[in-house]
Short mmCIF file of C-alpha atoms in Angstrom, two decimals:
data_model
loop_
_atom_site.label_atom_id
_atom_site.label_comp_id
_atom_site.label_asym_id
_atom_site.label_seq_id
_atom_site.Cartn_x
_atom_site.Cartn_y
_atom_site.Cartn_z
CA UNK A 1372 0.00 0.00 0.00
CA UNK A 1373 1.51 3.11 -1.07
CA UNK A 1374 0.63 6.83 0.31
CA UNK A 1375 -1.94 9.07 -1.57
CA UNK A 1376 -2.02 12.08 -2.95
CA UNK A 1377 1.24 15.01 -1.66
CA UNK A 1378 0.91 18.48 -2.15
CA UNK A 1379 2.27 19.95 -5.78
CA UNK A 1380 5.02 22.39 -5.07
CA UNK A 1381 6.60 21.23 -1.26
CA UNK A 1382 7.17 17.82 -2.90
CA UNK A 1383 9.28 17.40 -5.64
CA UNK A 1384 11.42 20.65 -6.43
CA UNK A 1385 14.79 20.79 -7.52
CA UNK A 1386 17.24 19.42 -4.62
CA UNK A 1387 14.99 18.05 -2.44
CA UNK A 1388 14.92 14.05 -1.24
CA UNK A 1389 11.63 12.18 -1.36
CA UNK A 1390 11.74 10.88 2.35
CA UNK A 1391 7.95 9.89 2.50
CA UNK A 1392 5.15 10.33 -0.52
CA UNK A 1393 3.80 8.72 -2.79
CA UNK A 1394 6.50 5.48 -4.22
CA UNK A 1395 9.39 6.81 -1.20
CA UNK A 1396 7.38 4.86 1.05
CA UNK A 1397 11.06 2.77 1.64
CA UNK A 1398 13.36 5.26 2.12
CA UNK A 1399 12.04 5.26 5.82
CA UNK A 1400 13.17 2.75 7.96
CA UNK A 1401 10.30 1.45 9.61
CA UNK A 1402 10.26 -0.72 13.20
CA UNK A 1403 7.29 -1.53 15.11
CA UNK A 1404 7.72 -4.88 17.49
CA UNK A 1405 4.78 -6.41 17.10
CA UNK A 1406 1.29 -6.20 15.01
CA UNK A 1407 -1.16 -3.26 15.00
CA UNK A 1408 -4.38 -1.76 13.55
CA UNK A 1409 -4.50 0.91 10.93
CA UNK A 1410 -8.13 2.46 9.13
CA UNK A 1411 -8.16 1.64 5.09
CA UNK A 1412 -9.56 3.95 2.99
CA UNK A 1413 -12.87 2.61 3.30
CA UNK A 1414 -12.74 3.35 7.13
CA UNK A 1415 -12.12 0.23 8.50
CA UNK A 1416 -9.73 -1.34 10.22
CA UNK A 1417 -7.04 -3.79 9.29
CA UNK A 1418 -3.95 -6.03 10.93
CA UNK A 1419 -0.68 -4.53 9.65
CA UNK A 1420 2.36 -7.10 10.58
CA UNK A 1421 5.22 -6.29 12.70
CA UNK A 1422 7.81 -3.50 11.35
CA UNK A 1423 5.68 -2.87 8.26
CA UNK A 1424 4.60 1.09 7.84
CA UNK A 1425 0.93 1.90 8.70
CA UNK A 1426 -0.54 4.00 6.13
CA UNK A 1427 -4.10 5.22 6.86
CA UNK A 1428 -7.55 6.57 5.59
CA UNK A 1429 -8.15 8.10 1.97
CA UNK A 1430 -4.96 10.18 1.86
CA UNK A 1431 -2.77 6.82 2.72
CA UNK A 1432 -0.73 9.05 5.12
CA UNK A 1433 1.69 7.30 7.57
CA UNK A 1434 0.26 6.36 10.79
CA UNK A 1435 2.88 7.24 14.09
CA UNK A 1436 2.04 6.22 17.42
CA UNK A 1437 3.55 6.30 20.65
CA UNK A 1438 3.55 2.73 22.50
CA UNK A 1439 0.31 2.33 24.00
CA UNK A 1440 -1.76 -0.29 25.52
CA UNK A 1441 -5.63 -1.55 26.73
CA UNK A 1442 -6.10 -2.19 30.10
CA UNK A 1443 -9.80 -3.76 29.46
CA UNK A 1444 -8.67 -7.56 28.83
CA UNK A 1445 -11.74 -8.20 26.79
CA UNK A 1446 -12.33 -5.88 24.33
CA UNK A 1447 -13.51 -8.51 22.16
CA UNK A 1448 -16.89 -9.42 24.57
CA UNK A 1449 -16.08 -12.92 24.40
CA UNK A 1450 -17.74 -15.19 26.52
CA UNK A 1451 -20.78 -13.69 26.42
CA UNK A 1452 -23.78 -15.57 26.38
CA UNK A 1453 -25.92 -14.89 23.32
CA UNK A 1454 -29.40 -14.77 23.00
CA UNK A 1455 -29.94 -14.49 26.69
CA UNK A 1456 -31.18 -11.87 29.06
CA UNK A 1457 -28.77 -11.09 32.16
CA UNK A 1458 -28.70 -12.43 35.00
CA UNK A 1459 -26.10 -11.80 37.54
CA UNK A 1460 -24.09 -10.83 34.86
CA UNK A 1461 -24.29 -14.28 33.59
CA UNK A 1462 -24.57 -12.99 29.95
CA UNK A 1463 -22.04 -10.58 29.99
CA UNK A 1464 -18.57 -11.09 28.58
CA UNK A 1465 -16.23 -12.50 31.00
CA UNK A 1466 -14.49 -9.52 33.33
CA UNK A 1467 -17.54 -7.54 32.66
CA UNK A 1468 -20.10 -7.32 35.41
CA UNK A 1469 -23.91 -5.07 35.67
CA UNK A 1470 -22.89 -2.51 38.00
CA UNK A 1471 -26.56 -1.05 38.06
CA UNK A 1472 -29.89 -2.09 36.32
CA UNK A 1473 -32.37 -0.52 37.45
CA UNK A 1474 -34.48 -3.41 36.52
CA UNK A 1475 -34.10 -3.05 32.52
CA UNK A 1476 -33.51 -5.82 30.74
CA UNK A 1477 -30.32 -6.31 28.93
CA UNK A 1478 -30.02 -8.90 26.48
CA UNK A 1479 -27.20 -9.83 24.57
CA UNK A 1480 -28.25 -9.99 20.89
CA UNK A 1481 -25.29 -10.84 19.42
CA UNK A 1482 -21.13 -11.06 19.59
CA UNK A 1483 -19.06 -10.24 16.26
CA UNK A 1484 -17.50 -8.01 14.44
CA UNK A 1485 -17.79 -4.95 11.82
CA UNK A 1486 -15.32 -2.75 9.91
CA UNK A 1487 -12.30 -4.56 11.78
CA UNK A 1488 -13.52 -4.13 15.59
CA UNK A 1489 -14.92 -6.73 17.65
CA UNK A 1490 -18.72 -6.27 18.99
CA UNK A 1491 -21.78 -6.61 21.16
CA UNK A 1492 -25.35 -5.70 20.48
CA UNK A 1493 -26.94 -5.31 23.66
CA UNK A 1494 -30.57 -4.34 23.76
CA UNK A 1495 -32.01 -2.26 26.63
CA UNK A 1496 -35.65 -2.84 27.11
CA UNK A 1497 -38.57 -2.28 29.51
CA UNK A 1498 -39.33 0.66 32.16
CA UNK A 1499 -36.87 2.15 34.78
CA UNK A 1500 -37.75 1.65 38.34
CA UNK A 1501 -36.39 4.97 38.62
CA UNK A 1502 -34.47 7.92 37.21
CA UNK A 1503 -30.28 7.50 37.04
CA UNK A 1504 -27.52 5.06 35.20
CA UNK A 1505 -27.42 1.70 33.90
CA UNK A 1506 -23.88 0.86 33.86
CA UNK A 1507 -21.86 -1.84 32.79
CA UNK A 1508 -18.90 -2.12 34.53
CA UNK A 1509 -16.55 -3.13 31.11
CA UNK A 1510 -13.62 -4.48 33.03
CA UNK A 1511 -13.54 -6.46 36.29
CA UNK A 1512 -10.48 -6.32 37.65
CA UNK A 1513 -9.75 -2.29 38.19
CA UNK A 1514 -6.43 -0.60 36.82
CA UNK A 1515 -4.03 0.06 38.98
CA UNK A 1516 -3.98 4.36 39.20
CA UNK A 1517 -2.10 7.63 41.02
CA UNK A 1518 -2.93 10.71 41.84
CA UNK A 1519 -2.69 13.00 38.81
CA UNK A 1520 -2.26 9.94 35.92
CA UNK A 1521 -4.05 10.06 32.94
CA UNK A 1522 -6.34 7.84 31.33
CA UNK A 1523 -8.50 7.57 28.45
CA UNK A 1524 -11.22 5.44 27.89
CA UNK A 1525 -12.73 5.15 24.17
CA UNK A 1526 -15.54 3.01 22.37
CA UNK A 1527 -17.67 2.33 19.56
CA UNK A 1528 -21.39 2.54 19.26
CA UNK A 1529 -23.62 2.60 16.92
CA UNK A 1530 -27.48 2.23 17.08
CA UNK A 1531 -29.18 -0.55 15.24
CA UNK A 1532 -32.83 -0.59 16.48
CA UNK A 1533 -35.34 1.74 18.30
CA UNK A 1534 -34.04 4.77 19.78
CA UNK A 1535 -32.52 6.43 22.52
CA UNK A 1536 -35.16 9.15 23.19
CA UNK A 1537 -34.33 10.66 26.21
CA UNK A 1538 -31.92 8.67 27.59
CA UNK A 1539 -28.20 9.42 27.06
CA UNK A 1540 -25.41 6.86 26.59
CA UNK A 1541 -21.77 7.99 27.56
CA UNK A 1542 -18.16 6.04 28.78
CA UNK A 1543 -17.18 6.25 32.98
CA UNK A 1544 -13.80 6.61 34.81
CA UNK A 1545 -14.72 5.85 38.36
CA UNK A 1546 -11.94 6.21 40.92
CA UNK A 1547 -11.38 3.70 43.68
CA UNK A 1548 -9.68 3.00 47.26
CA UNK A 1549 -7.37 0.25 47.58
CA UNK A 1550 -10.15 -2.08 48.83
CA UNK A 1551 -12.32 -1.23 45.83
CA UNK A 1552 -14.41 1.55 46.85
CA UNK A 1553 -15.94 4.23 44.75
CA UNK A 1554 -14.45 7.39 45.27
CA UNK A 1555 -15.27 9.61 42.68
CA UNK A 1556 -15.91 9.38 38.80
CA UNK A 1557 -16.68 11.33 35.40
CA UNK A 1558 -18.53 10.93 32.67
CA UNK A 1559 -17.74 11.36 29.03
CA UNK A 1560 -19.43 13.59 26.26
CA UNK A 1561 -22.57 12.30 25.22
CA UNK A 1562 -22.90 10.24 22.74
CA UNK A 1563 -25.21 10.53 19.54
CA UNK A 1564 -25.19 7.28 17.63
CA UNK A 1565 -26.40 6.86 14.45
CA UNK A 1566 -27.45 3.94 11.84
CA UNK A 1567 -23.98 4.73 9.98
CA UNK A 1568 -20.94 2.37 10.00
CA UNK A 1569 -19.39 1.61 13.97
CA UNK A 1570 -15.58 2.63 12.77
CA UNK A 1571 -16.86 6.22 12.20
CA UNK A 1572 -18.90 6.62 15.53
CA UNK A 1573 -15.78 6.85 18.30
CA UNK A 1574 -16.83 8.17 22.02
CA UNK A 1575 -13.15 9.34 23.42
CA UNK A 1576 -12.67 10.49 27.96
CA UNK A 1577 -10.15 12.08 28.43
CA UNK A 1578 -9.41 11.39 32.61
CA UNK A 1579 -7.10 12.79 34.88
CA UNK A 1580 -6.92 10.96 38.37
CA UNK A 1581 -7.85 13.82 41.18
CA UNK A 1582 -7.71 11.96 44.71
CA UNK A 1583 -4.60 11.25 46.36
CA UNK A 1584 -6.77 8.17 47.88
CA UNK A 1585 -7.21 6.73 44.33
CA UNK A 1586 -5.04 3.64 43.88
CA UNK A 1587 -7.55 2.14 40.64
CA UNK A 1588 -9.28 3.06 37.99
CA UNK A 1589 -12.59 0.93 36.63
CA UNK A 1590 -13.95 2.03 32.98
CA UNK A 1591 -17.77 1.75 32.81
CA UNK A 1592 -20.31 2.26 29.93
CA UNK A 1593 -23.48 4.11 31.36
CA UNK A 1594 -26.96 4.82 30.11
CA UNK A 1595 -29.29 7.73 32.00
CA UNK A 1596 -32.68 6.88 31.74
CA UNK A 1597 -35.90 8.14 33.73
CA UNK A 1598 -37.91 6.69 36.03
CA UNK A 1599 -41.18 5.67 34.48
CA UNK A 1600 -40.51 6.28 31.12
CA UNK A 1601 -40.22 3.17 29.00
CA UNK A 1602 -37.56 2.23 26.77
CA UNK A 1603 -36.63 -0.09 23.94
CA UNK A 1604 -33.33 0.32 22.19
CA UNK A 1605 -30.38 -1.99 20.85
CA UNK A 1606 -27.15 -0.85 20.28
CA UNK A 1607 -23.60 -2.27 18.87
CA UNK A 1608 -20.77 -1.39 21.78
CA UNK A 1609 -17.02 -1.55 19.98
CA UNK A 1610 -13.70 -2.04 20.75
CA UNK A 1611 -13.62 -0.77 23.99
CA UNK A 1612 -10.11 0.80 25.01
CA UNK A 1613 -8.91 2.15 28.80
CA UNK A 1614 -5.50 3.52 27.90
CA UNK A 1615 -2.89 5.54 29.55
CA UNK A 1616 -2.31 9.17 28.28
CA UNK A 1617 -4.00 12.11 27.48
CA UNK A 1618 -5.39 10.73 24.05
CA UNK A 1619 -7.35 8.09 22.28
CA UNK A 1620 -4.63 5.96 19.88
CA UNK A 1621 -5.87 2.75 17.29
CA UNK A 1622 -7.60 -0.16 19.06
CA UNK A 1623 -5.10 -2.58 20.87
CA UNK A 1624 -6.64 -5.85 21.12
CA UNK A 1625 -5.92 -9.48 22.62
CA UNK A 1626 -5.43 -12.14 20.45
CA UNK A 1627 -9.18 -13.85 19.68
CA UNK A 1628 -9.60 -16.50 22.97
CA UNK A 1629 -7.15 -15.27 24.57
CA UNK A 1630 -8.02 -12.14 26.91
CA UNK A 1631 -5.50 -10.36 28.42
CA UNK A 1632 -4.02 -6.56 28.97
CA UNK A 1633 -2.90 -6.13 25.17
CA UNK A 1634 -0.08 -4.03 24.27
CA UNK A 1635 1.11 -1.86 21.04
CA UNK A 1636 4.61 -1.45 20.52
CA UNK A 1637 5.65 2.15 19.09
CA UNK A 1638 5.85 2.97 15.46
CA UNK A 1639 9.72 4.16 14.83
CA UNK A 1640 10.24 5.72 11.28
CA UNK A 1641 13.42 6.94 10.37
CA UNK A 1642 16.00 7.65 8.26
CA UNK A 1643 19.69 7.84 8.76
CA UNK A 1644 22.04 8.84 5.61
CA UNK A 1645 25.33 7.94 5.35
CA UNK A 1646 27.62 10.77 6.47
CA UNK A 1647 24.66 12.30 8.72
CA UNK A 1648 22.84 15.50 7.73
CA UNK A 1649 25.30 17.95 7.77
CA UNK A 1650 25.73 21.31 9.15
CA UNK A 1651 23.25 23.08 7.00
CA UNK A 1652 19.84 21.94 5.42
CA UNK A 1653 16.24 22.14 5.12
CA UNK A 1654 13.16 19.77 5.68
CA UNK A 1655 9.60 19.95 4.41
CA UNK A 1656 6.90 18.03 5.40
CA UNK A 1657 3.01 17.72 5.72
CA UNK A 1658 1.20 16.40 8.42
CA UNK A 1659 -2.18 16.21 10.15
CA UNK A 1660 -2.75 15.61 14.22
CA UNK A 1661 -6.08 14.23 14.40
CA UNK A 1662 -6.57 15.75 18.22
CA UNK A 1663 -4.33 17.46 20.55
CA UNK A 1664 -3.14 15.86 23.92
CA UNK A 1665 -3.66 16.71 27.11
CA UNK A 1666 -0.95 15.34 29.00
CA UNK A 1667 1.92 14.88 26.51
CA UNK A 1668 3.88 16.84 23.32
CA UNK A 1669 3.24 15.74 20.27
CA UNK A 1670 6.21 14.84 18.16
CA UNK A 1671 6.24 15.40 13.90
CA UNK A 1672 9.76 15.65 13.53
CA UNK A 1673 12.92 15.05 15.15
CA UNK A 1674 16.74 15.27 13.69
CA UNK A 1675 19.35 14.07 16.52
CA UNK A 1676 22.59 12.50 17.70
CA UNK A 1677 20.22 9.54 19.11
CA UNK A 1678 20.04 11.26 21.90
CA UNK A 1679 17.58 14.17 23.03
CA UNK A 1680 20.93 16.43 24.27
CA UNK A 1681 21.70 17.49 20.63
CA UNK A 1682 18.26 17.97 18.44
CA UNK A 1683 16.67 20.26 15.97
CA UNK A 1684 12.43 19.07 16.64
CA UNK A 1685 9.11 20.01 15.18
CA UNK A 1686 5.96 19.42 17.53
CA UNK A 1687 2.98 20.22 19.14
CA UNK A 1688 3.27 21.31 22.93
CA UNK A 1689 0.69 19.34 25.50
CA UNK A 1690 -2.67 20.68 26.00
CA UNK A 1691 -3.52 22.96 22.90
CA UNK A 1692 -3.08 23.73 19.09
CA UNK A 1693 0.29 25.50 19.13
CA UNK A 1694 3.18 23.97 16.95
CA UNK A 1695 6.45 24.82 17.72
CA UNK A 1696 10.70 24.61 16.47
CA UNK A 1697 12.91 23.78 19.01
CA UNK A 1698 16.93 23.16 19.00
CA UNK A 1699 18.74 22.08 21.58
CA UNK A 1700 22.46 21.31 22.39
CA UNK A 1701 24.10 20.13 25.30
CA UNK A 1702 20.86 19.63 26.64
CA UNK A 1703 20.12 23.09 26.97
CA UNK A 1704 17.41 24.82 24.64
CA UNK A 1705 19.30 27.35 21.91
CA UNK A 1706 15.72 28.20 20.53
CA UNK A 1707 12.06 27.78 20.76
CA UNK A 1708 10.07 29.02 18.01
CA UNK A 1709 6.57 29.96 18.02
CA UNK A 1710 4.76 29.00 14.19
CA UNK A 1711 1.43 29.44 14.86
CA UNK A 1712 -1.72 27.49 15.41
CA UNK A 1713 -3.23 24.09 14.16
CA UNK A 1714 -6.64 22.92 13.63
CA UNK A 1715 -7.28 19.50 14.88
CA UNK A 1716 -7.85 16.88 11.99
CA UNK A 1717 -6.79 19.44 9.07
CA UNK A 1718 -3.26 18.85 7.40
CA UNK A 1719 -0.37 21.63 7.38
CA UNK A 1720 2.73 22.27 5.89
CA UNK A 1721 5.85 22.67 8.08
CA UNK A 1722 9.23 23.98 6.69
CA UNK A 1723 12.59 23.59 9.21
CA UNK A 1724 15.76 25.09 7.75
CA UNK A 1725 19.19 25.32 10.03
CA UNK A 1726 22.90 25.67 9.45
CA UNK A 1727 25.42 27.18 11.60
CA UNK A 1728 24.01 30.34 12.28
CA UNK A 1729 20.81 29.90 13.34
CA UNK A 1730 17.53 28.28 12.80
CA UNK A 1731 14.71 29.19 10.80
CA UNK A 1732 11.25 27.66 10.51
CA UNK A 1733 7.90 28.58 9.00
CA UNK A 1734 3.67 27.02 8.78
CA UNK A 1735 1.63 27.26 6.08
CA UNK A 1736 3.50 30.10 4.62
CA UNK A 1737 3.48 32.12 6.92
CA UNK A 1738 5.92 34.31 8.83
CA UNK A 1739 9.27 33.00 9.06
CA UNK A 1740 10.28 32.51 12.96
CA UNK A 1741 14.12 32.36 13.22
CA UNK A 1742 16.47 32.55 16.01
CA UNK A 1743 20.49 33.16 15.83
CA UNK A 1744 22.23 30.68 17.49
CA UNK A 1745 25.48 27.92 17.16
CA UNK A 1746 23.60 25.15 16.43
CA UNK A 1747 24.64 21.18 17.93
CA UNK A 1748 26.78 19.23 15.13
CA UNK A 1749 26.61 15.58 14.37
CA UNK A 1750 23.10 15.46 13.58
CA UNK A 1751 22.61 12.09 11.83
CA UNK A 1752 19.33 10.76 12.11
CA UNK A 1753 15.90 11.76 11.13
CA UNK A 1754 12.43 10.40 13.46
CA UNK A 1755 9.42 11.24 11.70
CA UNK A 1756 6.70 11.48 13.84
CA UNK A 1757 8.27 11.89 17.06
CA UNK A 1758 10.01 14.27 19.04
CA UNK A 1759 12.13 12.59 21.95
CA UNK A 1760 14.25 9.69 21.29
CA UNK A 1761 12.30 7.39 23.66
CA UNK A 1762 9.70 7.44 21.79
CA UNK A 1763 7.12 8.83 23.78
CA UNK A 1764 6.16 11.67 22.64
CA UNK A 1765 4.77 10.79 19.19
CA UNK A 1766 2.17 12.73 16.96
CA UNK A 1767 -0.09 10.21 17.76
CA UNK A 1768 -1.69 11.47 14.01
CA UNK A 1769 -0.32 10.81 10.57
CA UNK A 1770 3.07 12.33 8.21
CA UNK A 1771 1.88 12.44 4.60
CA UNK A 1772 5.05 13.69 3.06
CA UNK A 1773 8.39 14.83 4.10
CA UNK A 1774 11.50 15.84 1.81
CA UNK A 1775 15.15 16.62 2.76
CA UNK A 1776 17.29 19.51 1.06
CA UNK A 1777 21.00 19.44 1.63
CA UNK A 1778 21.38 23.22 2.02
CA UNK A 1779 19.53 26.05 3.84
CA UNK A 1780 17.11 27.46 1.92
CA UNK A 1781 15.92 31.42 1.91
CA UNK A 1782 13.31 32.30 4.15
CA UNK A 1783 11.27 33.27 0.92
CA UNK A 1784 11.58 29.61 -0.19
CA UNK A 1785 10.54 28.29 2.95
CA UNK A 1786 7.61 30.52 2.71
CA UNK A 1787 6.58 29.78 -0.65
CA UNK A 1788 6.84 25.89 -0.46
CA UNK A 1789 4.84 25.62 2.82
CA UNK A 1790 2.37 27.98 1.10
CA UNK A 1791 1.89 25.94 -2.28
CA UNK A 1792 -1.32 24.38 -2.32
#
């Protein structure tokens, strides 16, 4: 699978190196230990083997993630018994337990899978006893939590029959004591699902833990309904995912019959030419971060010594929209350039030029920022996609095209190729 479609004009001018488009796919190195999940162009979701490049959605850009995991050990709903109505949680999938009824039926229609993810259709029938939460308690054996960690818990859901009317569904994070008790919880936005396919209808809650008490975390999928007023709905619950960070990644799963806290390994592209990068060039790329993060930078571009001390980096600073160019030497920061502001889920165009004077770096052609400074020497390796050499602090979102250029270019270059459309 090769990536789509690269902008005319930052791609493919005189001097520059091909790093990542369309047909460069293998100039980037590309190490991942272990399996993960990636969205086709249709939307759904596929297996893409070990150390193999992820390329994603319509625009086949190159899916980067930081290593991530799912602490739910049965995101697949297996061992659930279908066709029957619960009873003491007898129909639920195994680790998953009826926190509160409110004497609803749930039955459990049917275990399976659609557009990649594993499923459930429950259906919720009959009349509340009175007004509050049904809630499904999605894993039973509570993650182990701090004070001041971060965790997000995502799903799927689509609706299939009936409808919600005024009942609301929405994802849990309920804090808990060492012995189990509830402490305190929150709720996630509300969700608003719809007859269309279950890959495109994601609930994401974002948690940070707030009591110093809290030692574990349980992730619980909720339904407010009021007393009295009947109901009749079924809907298909997804790939359910309690994950540490301030961000929603791609589905980490078990293998199928074998449940178990899964684990994805990080994505590592990179590229390291012989005789390293020099002490003067330029690199281009285009990129799009899906959401920002809460809790952690996002990386899109990283040229090193393999080590943080001596870096040039392109990224997107924890909690908000703002990208940045930073260099460092020594381990102490020589620069930090402010480019301007992203929008969530829309590509842009970063340029990065250095040499030994200075650094210079510009978004969307826009005003150049640039900063005079000695630069660190014996940069000689390219990350895309990150910006730390650990690894974890990856875009999390996807690099559709990236180009080197042996020398510094002019500010009005730099302007005009991150302009081009």
């Amino acid at each position: 699978m090769t990536p789509g479609m690269v902008m005319p004009g930052l791609l493919g001018g005189p001097g520059g190196l091909r790093l990542l488009g369309p047909g460069y796919a293998g100039r980037l190195a590309t190490l991942r230990a272990g399996g993960a999940l990636a969205a086709d162009a249709s939307g759904a979701f596929r297996p893409v083997a070990a150390n193999q490049p992820r390329f994603q959605g319509p625009a086949g850009r190159l899916l980067v993630e930081a290593a991530g995991g799912n602490a739910i050990r049965n995101p697949r709903m297996e061992g659930a018994a279908v066709g029957s109505q619960l009873g003491a949680g007898a129909s639920l999938p195994s680790f998953w337990a009826t926190v509160i009824s409110l004497g609803l039926r749930i039955g459990v229609m049917d275990v399976g899978s659609e557009d990649g993810l594993p499923c459930m259709d429950l259906r919720l029938y009959g009349t509340p006893t009175a007004t509050g939460a049904v809630r499904l308690s999605m894993e039973a054996a509570n993650a182990a939590a701090a004070q001041g960690q971060g965790w997000t818990l995502s799903c799927f859901l689509r609706l299939l029959a009936g409808n919600l009317g005024t009942s609301v569904a929405r994802t849990q994070i309920v804090e808990r004591s060492g012995g189990g008790g509830f402490l305190t919880s929150t709720t996630g936005p509300a969700m608003a699902p719809g007859p269309g396919a279950l890959a495109g209808q994601r609930s994401v809650h974002q948690h940070s833990v707030a009591l110093a008490a809290t030692t574990q975390v349980t992730p619980e999928f909720t339904l407010s309904v009021e007393g009295g007023v009947a109901l009749d709905v079924t809907l298909r619950l997804g790939a359910p995912q309690l994950e540490a960070g301030g961000r929603a990644t791609t589905p980490v799963l078990p293998p199928a019959g074998q449940p178990g806290v899964a684990a994805r390994a990080a994505d590592q592209p990179s590229w390291t030419p012989q005789g390293g990068l020099g002490g003067a060039g330029t690199v281009l790329l285009r990129a799009l971060l899906p959401a920002t993060n809460a809790l952690a930078d996002q990386g899109l571009l990283q040229l090193d010594d393999g080590t943080d001390g001596n870096r040039l980096a392109l990224l997107n600073p924890a909690g908000g929209t703002a990208l940045r160019a930073l260099a460092q030497a020594g381990g102490a920061t020589l620069a930090s350039l402010a480019l301007g502001e992203m929008t969530p889920g829309v590509p842009f165009r970063l340029g990065l030029a250095w040499s030994a004077t200075g650094l210079a770096a510009c978004l969307n052609g826009g005003v150049v920022a640039g900063a005079t400074a000695a630069l660190p020497g014996g940069l000689g390796r390219l990350l895309a996609g990150h910006a730390a050499a650990a690894l974890d602090r990856a875009a999390n979102g996807e690099i559709e095209a990236i180009e080197h250029r042996p020398v510094r270019l002019p500010d009005a270059a730099l302007q005009a190729l991150t302009a081009a459309a």
